[in-house]
GROMACS .gro file of C-alpha atoms in nm:
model
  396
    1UNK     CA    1  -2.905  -7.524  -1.889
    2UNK     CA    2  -2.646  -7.782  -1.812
    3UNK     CA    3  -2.699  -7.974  -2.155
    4UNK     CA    4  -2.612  -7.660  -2.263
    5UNK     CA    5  -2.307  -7.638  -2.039
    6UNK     CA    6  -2.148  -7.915  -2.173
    7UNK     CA    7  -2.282  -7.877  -2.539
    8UNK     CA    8  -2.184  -7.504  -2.550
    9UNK     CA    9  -1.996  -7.402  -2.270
   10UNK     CA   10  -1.873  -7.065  -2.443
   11UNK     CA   11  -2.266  -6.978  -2.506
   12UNK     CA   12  -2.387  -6.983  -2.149
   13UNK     CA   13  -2.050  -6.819  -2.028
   14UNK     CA   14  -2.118  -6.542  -2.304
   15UNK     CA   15  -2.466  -6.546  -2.160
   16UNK     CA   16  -2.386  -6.520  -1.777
   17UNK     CA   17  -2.129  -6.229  -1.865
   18UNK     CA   18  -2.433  -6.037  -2.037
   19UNK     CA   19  -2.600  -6.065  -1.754
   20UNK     CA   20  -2.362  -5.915  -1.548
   21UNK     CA   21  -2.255  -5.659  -1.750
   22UNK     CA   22  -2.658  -5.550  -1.741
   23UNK     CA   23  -2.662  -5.535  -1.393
   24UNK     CA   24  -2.338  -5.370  -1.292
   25UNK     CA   25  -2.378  -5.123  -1.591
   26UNK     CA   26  -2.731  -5.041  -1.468
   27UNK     CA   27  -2.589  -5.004  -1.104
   28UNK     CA   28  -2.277  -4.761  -1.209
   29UNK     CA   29  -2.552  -4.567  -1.402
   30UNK     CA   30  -2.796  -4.505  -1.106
   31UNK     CA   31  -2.422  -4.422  -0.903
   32UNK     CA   32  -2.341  -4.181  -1.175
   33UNK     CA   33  -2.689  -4.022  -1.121
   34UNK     CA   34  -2.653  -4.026  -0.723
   35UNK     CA   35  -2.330  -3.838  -0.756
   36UNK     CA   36  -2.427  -3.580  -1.017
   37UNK     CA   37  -2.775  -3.478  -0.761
   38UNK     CA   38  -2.588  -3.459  -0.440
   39UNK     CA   39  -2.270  -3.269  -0.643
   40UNK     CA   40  -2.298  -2.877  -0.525
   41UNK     CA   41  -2.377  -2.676  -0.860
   42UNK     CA   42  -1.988  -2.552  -0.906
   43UNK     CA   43  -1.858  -2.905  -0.898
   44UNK     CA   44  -2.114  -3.012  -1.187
   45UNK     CA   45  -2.113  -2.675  -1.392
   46UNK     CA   46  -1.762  -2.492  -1.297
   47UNK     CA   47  -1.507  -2.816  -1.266
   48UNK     CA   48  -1.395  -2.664  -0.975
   49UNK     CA   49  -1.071  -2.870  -0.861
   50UNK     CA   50  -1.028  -2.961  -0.477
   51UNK     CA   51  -0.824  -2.714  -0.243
   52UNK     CA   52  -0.520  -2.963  -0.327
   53UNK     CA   53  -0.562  -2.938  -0.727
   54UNK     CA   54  -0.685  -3.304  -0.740
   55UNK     CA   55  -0.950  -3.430  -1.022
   56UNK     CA   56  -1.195  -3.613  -0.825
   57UNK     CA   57  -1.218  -3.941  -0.843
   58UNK     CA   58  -1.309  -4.085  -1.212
   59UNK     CA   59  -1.702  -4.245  -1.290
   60UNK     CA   60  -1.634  -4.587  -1.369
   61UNK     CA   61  -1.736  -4.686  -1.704
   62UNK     CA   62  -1.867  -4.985  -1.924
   63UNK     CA   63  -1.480  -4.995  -2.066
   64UNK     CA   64  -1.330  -5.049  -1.698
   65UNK     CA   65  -1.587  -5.310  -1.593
   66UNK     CA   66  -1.492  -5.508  -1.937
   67UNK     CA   67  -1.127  -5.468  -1.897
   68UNK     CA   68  -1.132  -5.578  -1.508
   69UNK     CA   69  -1.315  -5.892  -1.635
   70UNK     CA   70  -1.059  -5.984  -1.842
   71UNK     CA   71  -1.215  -5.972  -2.175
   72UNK     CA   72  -1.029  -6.017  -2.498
   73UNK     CA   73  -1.049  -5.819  -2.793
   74UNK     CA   74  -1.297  -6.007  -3.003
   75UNK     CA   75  -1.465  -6.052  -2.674
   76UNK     CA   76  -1.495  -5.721  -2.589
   77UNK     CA   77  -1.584  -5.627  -2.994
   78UNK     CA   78  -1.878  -5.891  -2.952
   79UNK     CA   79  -2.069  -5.682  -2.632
   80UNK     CA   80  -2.024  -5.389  -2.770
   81UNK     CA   81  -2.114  -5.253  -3.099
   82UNK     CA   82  -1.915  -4.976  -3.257
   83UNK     CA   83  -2.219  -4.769  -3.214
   84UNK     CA   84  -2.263  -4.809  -2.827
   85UNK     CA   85  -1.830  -4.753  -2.784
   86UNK     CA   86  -1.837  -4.434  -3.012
   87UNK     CA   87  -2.106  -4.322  -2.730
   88UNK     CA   88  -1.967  -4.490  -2.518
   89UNK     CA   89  -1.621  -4.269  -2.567
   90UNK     CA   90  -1.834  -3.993  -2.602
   91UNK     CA   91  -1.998  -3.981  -2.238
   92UNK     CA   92  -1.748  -4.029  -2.066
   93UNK     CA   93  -1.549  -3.733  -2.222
   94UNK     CA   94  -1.834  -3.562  -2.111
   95UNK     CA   95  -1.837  -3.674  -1.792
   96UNK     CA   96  -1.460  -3.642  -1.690
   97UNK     CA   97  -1.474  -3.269  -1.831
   98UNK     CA   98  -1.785  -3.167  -1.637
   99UNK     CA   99  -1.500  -3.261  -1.336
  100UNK     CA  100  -1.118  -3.223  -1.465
  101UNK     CA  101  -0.946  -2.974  -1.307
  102UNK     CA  102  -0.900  -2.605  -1.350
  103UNK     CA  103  -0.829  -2.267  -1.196
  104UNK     CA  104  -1.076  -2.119  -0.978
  105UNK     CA  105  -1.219  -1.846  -1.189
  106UNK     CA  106  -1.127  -1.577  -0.972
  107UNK     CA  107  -0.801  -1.700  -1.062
  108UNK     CA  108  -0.840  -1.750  -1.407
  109UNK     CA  109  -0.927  -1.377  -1.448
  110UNK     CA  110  -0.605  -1.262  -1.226
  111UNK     CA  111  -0.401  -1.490  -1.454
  112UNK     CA  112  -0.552  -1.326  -1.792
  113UNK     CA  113  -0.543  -0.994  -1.687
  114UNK     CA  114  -0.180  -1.070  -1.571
  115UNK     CA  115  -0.128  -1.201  -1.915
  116UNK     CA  116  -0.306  -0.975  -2.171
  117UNK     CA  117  -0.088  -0.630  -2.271
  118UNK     CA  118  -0.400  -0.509  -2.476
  119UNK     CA  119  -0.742  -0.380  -2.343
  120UNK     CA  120  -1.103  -0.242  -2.483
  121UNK     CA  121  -1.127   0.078  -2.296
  122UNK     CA  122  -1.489   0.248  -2.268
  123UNK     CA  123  -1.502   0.601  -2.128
  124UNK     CA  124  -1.791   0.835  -2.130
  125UNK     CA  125  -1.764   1.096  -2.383
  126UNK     CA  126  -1.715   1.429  -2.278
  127UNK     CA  127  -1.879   1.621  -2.583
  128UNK     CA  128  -1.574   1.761  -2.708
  129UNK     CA  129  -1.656   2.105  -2.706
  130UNK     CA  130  -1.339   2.268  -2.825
  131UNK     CA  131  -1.426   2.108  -3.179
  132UNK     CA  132  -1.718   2.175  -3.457
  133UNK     CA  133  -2.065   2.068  -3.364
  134UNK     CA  134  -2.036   1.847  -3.680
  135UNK     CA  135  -1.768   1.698  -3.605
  136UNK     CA  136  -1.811   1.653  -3.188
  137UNK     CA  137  -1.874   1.296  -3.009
  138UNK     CA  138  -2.224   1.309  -2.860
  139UNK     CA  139  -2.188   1.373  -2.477
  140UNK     CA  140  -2.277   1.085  -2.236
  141UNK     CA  141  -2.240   0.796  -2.469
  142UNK     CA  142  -1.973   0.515  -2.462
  143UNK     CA  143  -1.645   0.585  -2.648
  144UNK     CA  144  -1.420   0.299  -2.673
  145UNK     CA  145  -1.052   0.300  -2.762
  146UNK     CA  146  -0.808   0.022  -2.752
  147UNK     CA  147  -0.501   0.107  -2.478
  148UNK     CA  148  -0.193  -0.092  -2.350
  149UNK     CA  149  -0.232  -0.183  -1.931
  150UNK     CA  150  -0.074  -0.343  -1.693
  151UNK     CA  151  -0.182  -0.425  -1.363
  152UNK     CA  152  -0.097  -0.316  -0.993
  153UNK     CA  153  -0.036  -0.652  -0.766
  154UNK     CA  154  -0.007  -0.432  -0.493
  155UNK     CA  155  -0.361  -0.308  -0.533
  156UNK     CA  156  -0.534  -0.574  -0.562
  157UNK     CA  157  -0.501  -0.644  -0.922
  158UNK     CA  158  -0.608  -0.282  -1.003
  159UNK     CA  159  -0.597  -0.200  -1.424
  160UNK     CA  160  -0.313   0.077  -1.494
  161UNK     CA  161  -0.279   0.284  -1.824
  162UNK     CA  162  -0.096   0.589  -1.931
  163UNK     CA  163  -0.338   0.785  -2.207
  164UNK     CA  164  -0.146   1.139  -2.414
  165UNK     CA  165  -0.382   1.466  -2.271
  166UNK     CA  166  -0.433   1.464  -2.653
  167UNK     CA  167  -0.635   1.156  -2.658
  168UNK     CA  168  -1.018   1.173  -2.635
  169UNK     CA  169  -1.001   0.898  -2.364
  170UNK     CA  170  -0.795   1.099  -2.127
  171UNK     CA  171  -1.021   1.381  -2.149
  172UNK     CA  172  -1.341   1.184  -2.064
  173UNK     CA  173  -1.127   1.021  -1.788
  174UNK     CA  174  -1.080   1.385  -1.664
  175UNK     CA  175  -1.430   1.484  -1.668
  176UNK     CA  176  -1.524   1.088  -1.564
  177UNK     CA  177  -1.375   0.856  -1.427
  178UNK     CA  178  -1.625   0.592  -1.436
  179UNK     CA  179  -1.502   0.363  -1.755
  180UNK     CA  180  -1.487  -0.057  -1.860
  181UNK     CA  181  -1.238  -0.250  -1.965
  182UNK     CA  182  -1.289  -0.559  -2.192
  183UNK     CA  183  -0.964  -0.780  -2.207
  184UNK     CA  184  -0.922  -1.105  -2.408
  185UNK     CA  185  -0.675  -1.388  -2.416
  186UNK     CA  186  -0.385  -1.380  -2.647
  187UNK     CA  187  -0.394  -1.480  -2.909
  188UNK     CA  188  -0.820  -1.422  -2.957
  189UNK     CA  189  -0.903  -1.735  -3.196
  190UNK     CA  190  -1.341  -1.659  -3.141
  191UNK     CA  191  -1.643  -1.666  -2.873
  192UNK     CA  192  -1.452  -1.960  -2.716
  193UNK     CA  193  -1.188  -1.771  -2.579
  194UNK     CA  194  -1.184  -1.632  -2.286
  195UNK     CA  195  -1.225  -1.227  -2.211
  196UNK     CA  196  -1.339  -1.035  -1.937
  197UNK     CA  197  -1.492  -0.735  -1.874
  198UNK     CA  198  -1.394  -0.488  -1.556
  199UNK     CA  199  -1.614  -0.216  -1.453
  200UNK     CA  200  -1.518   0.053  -1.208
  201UNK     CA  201  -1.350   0.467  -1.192
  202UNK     CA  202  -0.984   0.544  -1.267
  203UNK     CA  203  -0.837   0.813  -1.094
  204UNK     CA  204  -0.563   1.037  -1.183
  205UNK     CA  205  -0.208   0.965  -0.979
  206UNK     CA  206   0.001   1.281  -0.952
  207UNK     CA  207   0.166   1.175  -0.665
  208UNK     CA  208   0.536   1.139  -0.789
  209UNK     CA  209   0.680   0.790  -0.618
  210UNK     CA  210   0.331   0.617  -0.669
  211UNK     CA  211   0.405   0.739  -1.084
  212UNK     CA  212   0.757   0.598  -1.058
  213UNK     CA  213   0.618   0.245  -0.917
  214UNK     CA  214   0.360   0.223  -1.200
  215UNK     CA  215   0.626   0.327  -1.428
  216UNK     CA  216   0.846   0.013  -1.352
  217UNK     CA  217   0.502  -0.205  -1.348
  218UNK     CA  218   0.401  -0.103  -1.704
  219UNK     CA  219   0.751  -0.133  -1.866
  220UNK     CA  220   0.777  -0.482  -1.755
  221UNK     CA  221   0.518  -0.560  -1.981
  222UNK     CA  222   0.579  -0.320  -2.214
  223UNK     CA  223   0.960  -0.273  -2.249
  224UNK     CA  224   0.914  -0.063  -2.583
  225UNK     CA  225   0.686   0.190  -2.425
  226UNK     CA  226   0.928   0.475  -2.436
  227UNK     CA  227   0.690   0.752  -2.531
  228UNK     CA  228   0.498   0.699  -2.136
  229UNK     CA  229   0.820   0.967  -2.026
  230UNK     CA  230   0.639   1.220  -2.311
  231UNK     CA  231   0.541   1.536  -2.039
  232UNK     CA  232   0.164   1.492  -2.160
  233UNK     CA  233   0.102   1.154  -2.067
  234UNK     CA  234  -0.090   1.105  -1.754
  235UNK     CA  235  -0.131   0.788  -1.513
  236UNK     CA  236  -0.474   0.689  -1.393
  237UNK     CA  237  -0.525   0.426  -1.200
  238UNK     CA  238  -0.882   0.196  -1.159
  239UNK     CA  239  -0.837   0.194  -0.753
  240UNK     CA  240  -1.245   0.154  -0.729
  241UNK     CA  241  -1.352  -0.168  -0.899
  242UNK     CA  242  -1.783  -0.230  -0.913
  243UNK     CA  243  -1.832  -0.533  -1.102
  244UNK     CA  244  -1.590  -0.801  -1.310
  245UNK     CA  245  -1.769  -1.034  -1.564
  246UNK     CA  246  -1.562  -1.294  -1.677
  247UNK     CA  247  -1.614  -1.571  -1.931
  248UNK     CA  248  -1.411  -1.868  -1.995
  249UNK     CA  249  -1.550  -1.975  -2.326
  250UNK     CA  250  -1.894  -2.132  -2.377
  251UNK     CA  251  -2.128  -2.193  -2.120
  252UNK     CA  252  -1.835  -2.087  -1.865
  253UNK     CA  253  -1.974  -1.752  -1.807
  254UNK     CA  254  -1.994  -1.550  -1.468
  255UNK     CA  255  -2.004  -1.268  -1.269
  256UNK     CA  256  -1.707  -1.262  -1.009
  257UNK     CA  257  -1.676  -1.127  -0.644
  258UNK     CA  258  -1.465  -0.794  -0.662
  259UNK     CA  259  -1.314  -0.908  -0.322
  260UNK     CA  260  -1.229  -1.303  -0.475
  261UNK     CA  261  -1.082  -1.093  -0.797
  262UNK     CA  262  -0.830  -0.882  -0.522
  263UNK     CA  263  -0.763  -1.169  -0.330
  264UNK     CA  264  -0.588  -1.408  -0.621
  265UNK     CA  265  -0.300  -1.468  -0.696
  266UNK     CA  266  -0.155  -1.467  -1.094
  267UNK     CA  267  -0.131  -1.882  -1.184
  268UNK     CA  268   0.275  -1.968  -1.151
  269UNK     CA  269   0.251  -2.162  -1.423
  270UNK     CA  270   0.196  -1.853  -1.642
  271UNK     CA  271   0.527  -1.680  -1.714
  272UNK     CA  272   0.604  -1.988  -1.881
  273UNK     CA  273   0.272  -2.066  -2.090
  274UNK     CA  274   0.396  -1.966  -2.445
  275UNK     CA  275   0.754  -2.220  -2.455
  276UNK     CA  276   0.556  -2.523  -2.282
  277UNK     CA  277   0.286  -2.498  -2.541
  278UNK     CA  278   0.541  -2.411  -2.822
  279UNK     CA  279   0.759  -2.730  -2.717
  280UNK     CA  280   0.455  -2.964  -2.666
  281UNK     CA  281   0.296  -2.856  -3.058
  282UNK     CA  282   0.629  -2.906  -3.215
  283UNK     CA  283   0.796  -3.231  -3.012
  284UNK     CA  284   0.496  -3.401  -2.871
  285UNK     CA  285   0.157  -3.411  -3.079
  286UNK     CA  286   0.202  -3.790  -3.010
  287UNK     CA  287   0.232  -3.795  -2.716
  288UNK     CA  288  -0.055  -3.560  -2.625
  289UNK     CA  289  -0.315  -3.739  -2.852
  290UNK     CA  290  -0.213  -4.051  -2.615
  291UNK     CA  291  -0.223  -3.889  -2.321
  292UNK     CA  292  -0.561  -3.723  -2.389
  293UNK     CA  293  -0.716  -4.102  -2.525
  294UNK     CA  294  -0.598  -4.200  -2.139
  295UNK     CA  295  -0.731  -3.925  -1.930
  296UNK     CA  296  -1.075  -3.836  -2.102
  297UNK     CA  297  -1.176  -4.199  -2.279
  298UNK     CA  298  -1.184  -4.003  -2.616
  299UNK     CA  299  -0.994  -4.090  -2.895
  300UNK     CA  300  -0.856  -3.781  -3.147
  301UNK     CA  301  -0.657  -3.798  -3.408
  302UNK     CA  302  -0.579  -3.399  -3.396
  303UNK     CA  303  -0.442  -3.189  -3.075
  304UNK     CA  304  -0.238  -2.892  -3.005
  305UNK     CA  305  -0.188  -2.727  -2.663
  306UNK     CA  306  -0.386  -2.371  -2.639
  307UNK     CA  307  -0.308  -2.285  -2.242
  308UNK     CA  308  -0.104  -2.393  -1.960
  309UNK     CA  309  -0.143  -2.415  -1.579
  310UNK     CA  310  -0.073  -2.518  -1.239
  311UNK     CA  311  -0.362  -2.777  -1.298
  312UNK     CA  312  -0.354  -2.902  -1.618
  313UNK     CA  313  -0.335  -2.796  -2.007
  314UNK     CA  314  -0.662  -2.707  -2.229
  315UNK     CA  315  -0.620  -2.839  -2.565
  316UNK     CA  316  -0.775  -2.794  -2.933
  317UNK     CA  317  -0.876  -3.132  -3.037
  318UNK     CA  318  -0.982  -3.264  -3.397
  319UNK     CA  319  -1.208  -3.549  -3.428
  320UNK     CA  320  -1.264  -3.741  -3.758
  321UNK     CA  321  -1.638  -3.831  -3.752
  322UNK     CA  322  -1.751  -4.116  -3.653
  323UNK     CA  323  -2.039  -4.381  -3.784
  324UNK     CA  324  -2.321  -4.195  -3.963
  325UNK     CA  325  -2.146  -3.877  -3.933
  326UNK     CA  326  -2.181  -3.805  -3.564
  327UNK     CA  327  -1.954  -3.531  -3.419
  328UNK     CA  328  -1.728  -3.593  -3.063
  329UNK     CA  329  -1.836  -3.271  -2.996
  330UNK     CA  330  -2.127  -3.007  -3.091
  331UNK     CA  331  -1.859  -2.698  -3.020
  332UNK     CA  332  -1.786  -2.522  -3.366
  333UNK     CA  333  -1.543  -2.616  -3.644
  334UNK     CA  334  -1.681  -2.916  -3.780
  335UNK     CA  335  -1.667  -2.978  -4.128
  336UNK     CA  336  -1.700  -3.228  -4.376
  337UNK     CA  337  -1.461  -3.478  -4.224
  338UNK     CA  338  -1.482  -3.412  -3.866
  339UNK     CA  339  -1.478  -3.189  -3.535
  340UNK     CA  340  -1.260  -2.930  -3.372
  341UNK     CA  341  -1.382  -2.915  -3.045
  342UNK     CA  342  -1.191  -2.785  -2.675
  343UNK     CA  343  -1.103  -3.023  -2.450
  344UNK     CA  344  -0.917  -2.992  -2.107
  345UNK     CA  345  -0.637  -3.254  -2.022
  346UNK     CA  346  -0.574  -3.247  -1.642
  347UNK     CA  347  -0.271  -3.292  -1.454
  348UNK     CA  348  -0.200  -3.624  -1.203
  349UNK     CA  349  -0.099  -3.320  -0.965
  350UNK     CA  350  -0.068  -2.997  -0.949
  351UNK     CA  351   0.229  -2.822  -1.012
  352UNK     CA  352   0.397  -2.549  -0.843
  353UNK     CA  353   0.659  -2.440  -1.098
  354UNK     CA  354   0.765  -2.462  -1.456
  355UNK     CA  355   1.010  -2.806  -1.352
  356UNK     CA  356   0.684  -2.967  -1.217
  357UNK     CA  357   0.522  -2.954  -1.559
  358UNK     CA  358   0.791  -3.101  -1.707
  359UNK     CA  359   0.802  -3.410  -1.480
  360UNK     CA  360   0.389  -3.455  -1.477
  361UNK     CA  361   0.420  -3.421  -1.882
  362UNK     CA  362   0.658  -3.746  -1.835
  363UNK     CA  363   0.477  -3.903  -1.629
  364UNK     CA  364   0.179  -3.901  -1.763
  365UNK     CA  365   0.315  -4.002  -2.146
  366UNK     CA  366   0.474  -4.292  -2.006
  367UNK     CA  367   0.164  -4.386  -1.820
  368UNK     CA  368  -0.057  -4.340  -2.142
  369UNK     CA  369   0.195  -4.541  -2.363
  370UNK     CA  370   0.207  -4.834  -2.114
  371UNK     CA  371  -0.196  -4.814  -2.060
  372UNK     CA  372  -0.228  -4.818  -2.477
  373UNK     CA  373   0.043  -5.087  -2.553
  374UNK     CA  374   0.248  -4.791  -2.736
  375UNK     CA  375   0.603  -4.804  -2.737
  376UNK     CA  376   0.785  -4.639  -2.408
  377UNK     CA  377   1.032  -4.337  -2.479
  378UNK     CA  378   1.438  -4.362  -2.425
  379UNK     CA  379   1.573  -4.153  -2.205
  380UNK     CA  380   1.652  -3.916  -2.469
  381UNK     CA  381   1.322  -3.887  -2.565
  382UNK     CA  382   1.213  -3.815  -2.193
  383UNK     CA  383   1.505  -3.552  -2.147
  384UNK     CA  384   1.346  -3.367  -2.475
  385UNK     CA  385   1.073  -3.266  -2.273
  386UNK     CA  386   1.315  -3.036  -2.129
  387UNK     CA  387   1.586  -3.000  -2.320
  388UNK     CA  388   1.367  -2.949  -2.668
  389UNK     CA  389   1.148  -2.638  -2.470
  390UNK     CA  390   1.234  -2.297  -2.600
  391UNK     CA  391   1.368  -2.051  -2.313
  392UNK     CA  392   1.128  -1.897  -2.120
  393UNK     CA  393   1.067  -1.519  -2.202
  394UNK     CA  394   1.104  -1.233  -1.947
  395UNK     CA  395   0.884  -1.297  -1.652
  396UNK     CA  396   0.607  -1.017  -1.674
   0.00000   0.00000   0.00000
């Protein structure tokens, strides 16, 4: 070994790093494992952020132990195959999403039902008597119909709607009052979206200042809703709610606690979802593929911002394959040349107001830049993030 040394120093240092690397890679792999048994089943399966909003604390990975050695980048090219770093990339991005950050589902379902102006409604058909045998619904069975709602903060999150006595529904809601109604996120883009499902028995309000309050509820989400003043329209309200099954996209499906449902609050980040995404597609794609690389340890050479919150922003990602044709990700949308796949980008904090995003969004691109060697913004650049967003609609 020490003819060696002084032969070929750079072979037995090469050699003693290997060594290492085995043995503090095998130990960060049996921690990895320690930490995924003694995680509760909602941290490992729901990403359920801390009361603060804070990502746990990130699995270190064969990347980190290389770069804290000091490794250059033929060094680093000469432990690792391009193989074992493509898989490399891609467990890690497993791993950090199995943990980043997001809503509380309870929450999740106050903010989309808070969001959505269009619902599924299901009543049970009345039979329809008044009309030819041939041409009546059968009695009993489901009937659904799609309705405008709203939602009453002041009960709990209950679903509102105002139905013409001419419609079928409204008839079936006389008779019945048990009904469902399915909501979805806006825009729907397929079973990766998420939509929800309320069960439960709307009653009719006559009384005349709890009409006026829903009144002003519904038109501030629907301003154009001038026909609700037509004398046959009637308000009913769901004031009993049985069950809520909500589902955030794949494998993020659940059945929620009516009480946890009543008890949430509506995201703050919300009102202002639609100009942070619009002014993060159009100004920023850059930016975001960099910042994504940094947080999850996955390259991409695609994204665009889908949703917005208090915790973070879930993205649509593409993914050119990599060696042998192996995908990032096995969600739908790949094709010939690569992947679309889902992929959530946590905040460094949460935020409690539309101003916070902006300064995390900065913060966080200047800390990817600087982490990648890419080329810091100006101060013109950073004011964009602001100054480039479109105005925030009406708050609903």
């Amino acid at each position: 070994f020490i003819h060696m040394l002084l032969k070929k120093p750079l072979n037995c240092i090469s050699f003693a790093f290997s060594s290492k690397l085995k043995f503090e890679t095998g130990h960060f792999r049996n921690l990895n494992k320690l930490r995924m048994s003694s995680a509760s089943p909602n941290d490992v399966h729901e990403g359920n952020p801390s009361p603060q909003g804070v990502p746990p604390p990130e699995i270190p990975d064969i990347y980190k132990i290389i770069s804290r050695e000091g490794l250059s980048t033929s060094q680093q090219s000469s432990c690792i195959s391009p193989e074992q770093e493509s898989q490399r990339q891609i467990s890690a991005f497993q791993q950090h999403q199995k943990h980043a950050a997001k809503l509380f589902p309870a929450e999740a379902m106050r903010t989309l039902m808070s969001r959505s102006r269009f619902a599924v409604l299901c009543t049970l058909s009345n039979g329809n008597p008044a009309v030819a045998q041939a041409e009546a619904a059968p009695e009993g069975w489901p009937a659904g119909s799609v309705v405008e709602f709203a939602i009453d903060d002041s009960n709990g999150g209950a679903p509102i709607i105002s139905t013409s006595g001419l419609s079928p529904h409204t008839k079936d809601l006389l008779r019945d009052g048990r009904a469902s109604i399915t909501v979805m996120t806006e825009p729907f883009e397929g079973m990766d979206s998420a939509r929800a499902t309320m069960q439960g028995r709307f009653t009719l309000v006559t009384d005349e200042a709890k009409r006026a309050q829903l009144r002003d509820i519904y038109l501030r989400k629907h301003p154009n809703a001038f026909y609700i003043d037509f004398p046959d329209f009637l308000w009913f309200s769901m004031d009993e709610i049985l069950a809520i099954r909500y589902n955030g996209g794949f494998a993020m499906a659940r059945k929620l606690m009516v009480a946890d449902y009543r008890e949430a609050s509506t995201d703050p980040i919300a009102p202002f979802i639609d100009p942070i995404r619009n002014h993060m597609n159009k100004d920023h794609e850059k930016d975001l593929i960099a910042m994504i690389q940094w947080v999850t340890h996955l390259k991409v050479d695609k994204a665009k911002v889908t949703s917005v919150d208090r915790l973070g922003m879930d993205t649509l990602c593409f993914r050119h394959n990599d060696l042998n044709g192996s995908d990032a990700s096995t969600t739908p949308g790949t094709d010939n040349t690569g992947s679309w796949f889902r992929a959530r980008l946590p905040f460094s904090r949460a935020a409690k107001e539309r101003m916070d995003v902006r300064k995390i969004v900065v913060e966080m691109t200047m800390g990817a830049r600087k982490a990648l060697g890419l080329e810091m913004p100006g101060r013109g650049e950073e004011e964009g993030h602001r100054e480039g967003e479109a105005r925030p609609t009406k708050v609903q």
